C-alpha positions as a printed Julia matrix, in Angstrom:
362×3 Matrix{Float64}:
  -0.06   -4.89  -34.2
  -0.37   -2.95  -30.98
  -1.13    0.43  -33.15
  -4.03   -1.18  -34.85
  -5.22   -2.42  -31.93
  -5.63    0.79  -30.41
  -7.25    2.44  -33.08
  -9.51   -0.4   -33.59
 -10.83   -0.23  -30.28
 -10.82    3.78  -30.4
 -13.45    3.55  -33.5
 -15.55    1.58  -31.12
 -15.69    3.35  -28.21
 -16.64    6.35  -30.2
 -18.69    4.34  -32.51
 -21.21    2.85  -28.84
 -21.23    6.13  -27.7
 -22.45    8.22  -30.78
 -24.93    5.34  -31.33
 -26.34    5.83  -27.54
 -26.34    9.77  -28.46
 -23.13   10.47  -26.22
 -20.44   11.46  -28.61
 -16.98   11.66  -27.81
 -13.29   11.81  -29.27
 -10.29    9.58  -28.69
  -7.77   11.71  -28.11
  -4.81    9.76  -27.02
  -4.26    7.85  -24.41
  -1.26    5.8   -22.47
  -0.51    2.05  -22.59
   0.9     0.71  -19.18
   2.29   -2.67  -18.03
  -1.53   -3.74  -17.28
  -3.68   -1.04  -18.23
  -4.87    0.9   -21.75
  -5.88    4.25  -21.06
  -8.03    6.23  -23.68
  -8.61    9.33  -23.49
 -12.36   11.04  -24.45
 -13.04   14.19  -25.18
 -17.1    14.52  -24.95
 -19.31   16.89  -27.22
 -20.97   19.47  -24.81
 -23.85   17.86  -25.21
 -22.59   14.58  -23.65
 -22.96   14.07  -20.35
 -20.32   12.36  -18.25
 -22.87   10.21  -16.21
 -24.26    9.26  -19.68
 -20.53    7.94  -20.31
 -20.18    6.1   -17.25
 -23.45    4.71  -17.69
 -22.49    2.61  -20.73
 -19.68    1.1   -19.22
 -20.97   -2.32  -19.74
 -21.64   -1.6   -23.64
 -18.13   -0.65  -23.89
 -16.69   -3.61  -22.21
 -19.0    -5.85  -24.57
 -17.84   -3.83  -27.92
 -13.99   -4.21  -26.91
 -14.18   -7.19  -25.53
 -13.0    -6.68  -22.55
 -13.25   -8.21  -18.93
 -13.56   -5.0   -16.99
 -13.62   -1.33  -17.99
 -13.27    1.28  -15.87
 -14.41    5.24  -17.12
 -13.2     8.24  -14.42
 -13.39   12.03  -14.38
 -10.31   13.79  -13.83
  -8.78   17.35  -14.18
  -7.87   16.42  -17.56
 -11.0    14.73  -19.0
 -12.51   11.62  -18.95
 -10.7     8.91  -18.82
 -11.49    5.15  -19.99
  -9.46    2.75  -18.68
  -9.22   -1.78  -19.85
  -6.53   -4.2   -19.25
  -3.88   -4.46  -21.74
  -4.18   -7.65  -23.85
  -0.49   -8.49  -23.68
   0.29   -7.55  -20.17
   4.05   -6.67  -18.8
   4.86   -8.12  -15.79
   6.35   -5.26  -13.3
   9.43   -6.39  -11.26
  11.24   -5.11   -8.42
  14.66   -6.04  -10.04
  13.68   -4.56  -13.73
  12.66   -1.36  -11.64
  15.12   -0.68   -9.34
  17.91    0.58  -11.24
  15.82    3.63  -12.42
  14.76    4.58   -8.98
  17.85    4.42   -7.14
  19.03    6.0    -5.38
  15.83    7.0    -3.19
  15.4     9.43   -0.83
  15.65    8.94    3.07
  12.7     6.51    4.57
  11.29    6.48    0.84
   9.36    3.2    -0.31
   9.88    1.77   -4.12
   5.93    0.47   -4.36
   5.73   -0.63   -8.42
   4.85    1.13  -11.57
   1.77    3.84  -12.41
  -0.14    2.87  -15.52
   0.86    5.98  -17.11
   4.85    4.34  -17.24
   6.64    6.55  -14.04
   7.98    4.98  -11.06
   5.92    5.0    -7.68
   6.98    5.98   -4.47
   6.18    6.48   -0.73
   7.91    8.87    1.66
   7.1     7.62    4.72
   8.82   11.12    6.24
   5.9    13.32    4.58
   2.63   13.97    6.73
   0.6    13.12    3.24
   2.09    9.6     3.97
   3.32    9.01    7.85
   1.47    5.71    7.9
   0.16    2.89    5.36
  -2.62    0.7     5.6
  -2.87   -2.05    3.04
  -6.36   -3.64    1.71
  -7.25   -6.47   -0.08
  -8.55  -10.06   -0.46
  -6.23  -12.67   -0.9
  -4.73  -12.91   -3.49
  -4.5    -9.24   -4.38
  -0.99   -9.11   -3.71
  -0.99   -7.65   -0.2
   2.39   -9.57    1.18
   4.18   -8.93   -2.01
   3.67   -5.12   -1.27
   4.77   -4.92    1.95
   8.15   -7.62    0.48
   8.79   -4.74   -1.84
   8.49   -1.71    0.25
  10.56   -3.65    2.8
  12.94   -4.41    0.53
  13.67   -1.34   -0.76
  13.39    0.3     2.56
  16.41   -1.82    3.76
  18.55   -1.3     0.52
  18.25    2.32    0.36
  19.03    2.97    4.18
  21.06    2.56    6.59
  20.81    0.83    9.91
  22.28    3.97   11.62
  19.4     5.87    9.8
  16.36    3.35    9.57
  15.11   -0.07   10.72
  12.4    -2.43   10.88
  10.15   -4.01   12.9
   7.93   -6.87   11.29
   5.03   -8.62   13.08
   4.15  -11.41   10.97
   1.25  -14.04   12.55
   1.54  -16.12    9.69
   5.34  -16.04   10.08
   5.48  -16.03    5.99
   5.92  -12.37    4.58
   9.5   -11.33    5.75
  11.48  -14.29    6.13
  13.79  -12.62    3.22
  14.69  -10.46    5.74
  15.99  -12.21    8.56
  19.32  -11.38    8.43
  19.47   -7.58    7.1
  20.62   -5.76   10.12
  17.91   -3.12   10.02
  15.55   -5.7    11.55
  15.36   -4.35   15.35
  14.77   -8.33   16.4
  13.81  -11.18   14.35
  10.11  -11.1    12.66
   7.33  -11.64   15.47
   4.98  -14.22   15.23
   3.75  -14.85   18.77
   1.03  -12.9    20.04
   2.28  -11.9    23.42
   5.88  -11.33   21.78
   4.08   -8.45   19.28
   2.62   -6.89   22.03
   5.78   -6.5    23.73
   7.38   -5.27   20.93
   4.81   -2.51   20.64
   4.35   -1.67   24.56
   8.32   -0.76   23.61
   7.91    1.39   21.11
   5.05    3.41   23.03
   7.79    3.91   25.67
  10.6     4.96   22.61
   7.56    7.24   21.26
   7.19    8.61   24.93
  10.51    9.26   25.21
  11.41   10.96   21.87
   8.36   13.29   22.54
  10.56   14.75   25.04
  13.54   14.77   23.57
  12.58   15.69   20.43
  14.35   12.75   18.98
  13.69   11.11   15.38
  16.34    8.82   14.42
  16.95    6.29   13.71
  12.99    6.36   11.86
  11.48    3.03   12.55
   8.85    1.27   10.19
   6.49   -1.23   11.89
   5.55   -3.66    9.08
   2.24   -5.77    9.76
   1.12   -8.28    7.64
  -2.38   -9.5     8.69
  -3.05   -6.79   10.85
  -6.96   -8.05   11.75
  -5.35  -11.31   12.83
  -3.29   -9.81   14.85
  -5.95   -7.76   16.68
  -8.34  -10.7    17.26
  -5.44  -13.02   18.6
  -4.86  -10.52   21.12
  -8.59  -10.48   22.29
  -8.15  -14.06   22.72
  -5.57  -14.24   24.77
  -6.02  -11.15   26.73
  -9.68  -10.24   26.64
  -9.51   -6.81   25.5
  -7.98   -4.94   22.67
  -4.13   -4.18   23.31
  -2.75   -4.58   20.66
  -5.08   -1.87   18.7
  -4.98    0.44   21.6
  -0.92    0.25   21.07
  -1.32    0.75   17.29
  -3.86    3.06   17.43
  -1.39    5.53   19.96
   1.64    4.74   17.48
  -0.31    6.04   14.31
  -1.8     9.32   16.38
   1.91   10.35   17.39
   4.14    8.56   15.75
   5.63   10.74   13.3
   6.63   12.96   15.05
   8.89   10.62   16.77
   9.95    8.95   13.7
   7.96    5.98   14.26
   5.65    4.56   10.86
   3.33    2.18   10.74
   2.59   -0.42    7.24
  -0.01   -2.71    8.44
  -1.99   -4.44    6.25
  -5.43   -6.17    6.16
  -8.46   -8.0     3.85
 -10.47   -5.65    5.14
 -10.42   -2.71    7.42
 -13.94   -2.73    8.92
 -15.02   -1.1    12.06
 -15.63   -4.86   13.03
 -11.49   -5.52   13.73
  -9.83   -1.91   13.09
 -11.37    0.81   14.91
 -12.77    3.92   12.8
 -10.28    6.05   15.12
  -7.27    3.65   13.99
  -8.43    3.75   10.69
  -8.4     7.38   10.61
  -4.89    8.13   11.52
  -3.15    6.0     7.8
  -3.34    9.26    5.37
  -2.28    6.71    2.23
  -4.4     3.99    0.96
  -2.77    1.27   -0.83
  -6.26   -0.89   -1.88
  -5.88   -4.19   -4.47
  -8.99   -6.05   -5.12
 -11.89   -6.37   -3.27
 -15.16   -7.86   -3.22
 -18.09   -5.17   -3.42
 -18.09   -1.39   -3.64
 -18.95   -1.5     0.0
 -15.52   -3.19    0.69
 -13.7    -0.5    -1.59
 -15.39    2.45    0.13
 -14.17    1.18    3.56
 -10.79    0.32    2.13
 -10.2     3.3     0.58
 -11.96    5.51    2.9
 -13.91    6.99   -0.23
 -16.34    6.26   -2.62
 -16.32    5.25   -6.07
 -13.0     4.5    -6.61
 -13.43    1.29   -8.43
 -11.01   -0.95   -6.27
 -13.81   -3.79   -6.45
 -12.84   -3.89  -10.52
  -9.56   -4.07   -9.69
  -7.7    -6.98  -11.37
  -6.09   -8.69   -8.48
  -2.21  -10.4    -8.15
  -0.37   -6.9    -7.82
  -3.05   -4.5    -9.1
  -2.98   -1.67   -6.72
  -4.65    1.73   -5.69
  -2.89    4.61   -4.16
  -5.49    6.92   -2.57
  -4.25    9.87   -0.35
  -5.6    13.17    0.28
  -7.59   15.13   -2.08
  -5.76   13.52   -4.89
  -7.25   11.51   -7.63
  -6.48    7.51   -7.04
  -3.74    6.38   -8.66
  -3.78    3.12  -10.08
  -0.47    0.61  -10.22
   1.22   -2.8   -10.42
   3.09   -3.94   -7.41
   7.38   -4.08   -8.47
   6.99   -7.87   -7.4
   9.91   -9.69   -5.63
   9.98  -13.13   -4.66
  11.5   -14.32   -1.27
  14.48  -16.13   -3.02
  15.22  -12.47   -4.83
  15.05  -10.56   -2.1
  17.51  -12.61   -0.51
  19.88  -12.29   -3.09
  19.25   -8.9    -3.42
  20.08   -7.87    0.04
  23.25  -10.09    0.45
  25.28   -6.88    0.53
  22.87   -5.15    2.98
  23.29   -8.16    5.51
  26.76   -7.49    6.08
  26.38   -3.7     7.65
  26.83   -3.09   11.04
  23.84   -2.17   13.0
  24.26    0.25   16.16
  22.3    -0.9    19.29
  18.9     0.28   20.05
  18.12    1.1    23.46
  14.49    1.3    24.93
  13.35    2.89   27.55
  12.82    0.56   31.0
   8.78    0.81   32.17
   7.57    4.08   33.1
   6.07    4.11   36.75
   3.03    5.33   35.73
   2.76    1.86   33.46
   3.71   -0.47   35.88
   0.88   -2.96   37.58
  -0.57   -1.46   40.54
  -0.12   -3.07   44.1
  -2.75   -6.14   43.67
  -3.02   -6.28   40.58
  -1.44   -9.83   39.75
């Protein structure tokens, strides 16, 4: 059934675009857990923008929702959801992936069938920044990168920090020993856990110090950063955050935050600047995408929502993927093992004089 499909829908994408005098071939083509990828080899006298432009033909002669048609190094590519959709799931996934590197996140599974991964150790990566409405499966991500993170390391080796205003995303993790404290909720305890890790950061800039790598997981980021100009009246928290992501590899320190939307309005452009990968699920407009992603015409505002994901780094073409979903009552069972390791103490730094109050101050 699935092969006649297929060719079905091949004879009409070639069919609308010969009739609109921009003929192509079907090639081949992939089928993922969410996504059908065809692709189109054009006649040299198609034009690619004459492709793109009938987008909305094509979704009307397949009968599709959405359609999505890209240039890449290999052709033109036309991309709509897969009628009988595979769910993607962190414990269906994990056997093939482990084990994973050091400080390397499982995130789901590419279209095109191959595991997806994120090694928080390499510059390309460093630091994540998560986008998307609700909905799009932003907690879920940072679950299964967590997850992973704490079943593939060691507490001698790795550990977390999660700041969590909503107080909902890691509570699967509360007993894993890789967790440097139990996950923050208050406002003023967040910003003492970061004013900490400035001080670590300091301190392994001298030394020269990376280990145990530490992975600051945010879930509501924006939240975060407007609670704090509440209750202080000025931006702390992003200053902290926005020091951690300038120098923070070096010292083994990442940072996973995620928001709905990473405007200029709540993250600064110079915070913004500093998370080399992308990880954007749905979004609103093409306005929203192009801030998310940090380029344009990616497509993220087509994107399907509930685990539909973009990884967008560097020069390299987006790649498109389902979240490896976990729920909270899995992740619990699947770090049972993990919670009975030993963790070695972490020592921070006392205040530096230089960031003590001055004489007056209050």
């Amino acid at each position: 059934m699935l092969r006649q499909y297929l060719e079905t829908q091949a004879d009409q994408v070639e069919a609308v675009l010969l009739a609109h005098h921009a003929p192509v071939r079907v090639t081949g083509g992939t089928v993922g857990p969410r996504l059908i990828r065809f692709a189109l080899d054009p006649a040299p006298s198609t034009r690619f923008t004459a492709v793109r432009g009938l987008a909305e033909d094509l979704a009307v002669a397949l009968k599709v929702s959405s359609l999505r048609i890209d240039r890449t190094d290999q052709g033109i590519i036309l991309e709509f959801p897969n009628p009988e959709p595979r769910p993607v799931t962190f414990t269906g996934l994990w056997p093939e992936v482990e084990p994973l590197p050091p400080a390397t996140a499982l995130l789901g599974l590419t279209d095109g069938g191959a595991p997806l991964l994120a090694r928080l150790s390499s510059p390309e990566v460093a630091h994540v920044l998560v986008a998307g409405t609700t909905g799009s499966g932003k907690t879920a991500l940072l679950r299964t990168m967590a997850t992973s993170l704490a079943l593939a390391n060691t507490p001698e080796t790795l550990r977390l920090l999660c700041l969590d205003p909503k107080g909902r995303a890691f509570r699967a993790l509360t007993a894993v020993p890789h967790l440097m404290r139990p996950p923050v909720v208050e406002i003023t305890e967040a910003l003492e856990a970061l004013q900490s890790l400035v001080r670590l950061m300091n301190m392994r800039d001298r030394t020269g110090e990376q280990q145990p790598r530490i992975v600051v997981f945010i879930d509501e980021a924006a939240d975060l950063i407007i609670q704090d100009e509440r209750h202080n009246g000025h931006a702390s928290v992003e200053t902290l955050l926005t020091r951690l992501a300038q120098r923070g590899r070096e010292a083994g320190i990442h940072l996973v935050a995620a928001t709905q939307r990473p405007s200029a309005a709540v993250l600064s452009g110079l915070l913004r600047a500093n998370f080399p990968l992308r990880l954007v699920g749905k979004v609103v407009t093409a306005e929203d995408a192009r801030i998310a992603t940090g380029r344009g015409q990616t497509g993220a505002e087509a994107l399907g929502g509930r685990g539909d994901f973009l990884a967008v780094g560097g020069s390299a073409q987006p790649i498109r993927f389902a979240v490896a979903f976990i729920g909270e009552q899995e992740a619990q069972m699947e770090l049972r093992e993990v919670a009975t390791m030993a963790a070695p103490l972490l020592t921070f730094p006392e205040v530096a004089p230089e960031e003590e109050p001055e004489t007056g101050a209050g």
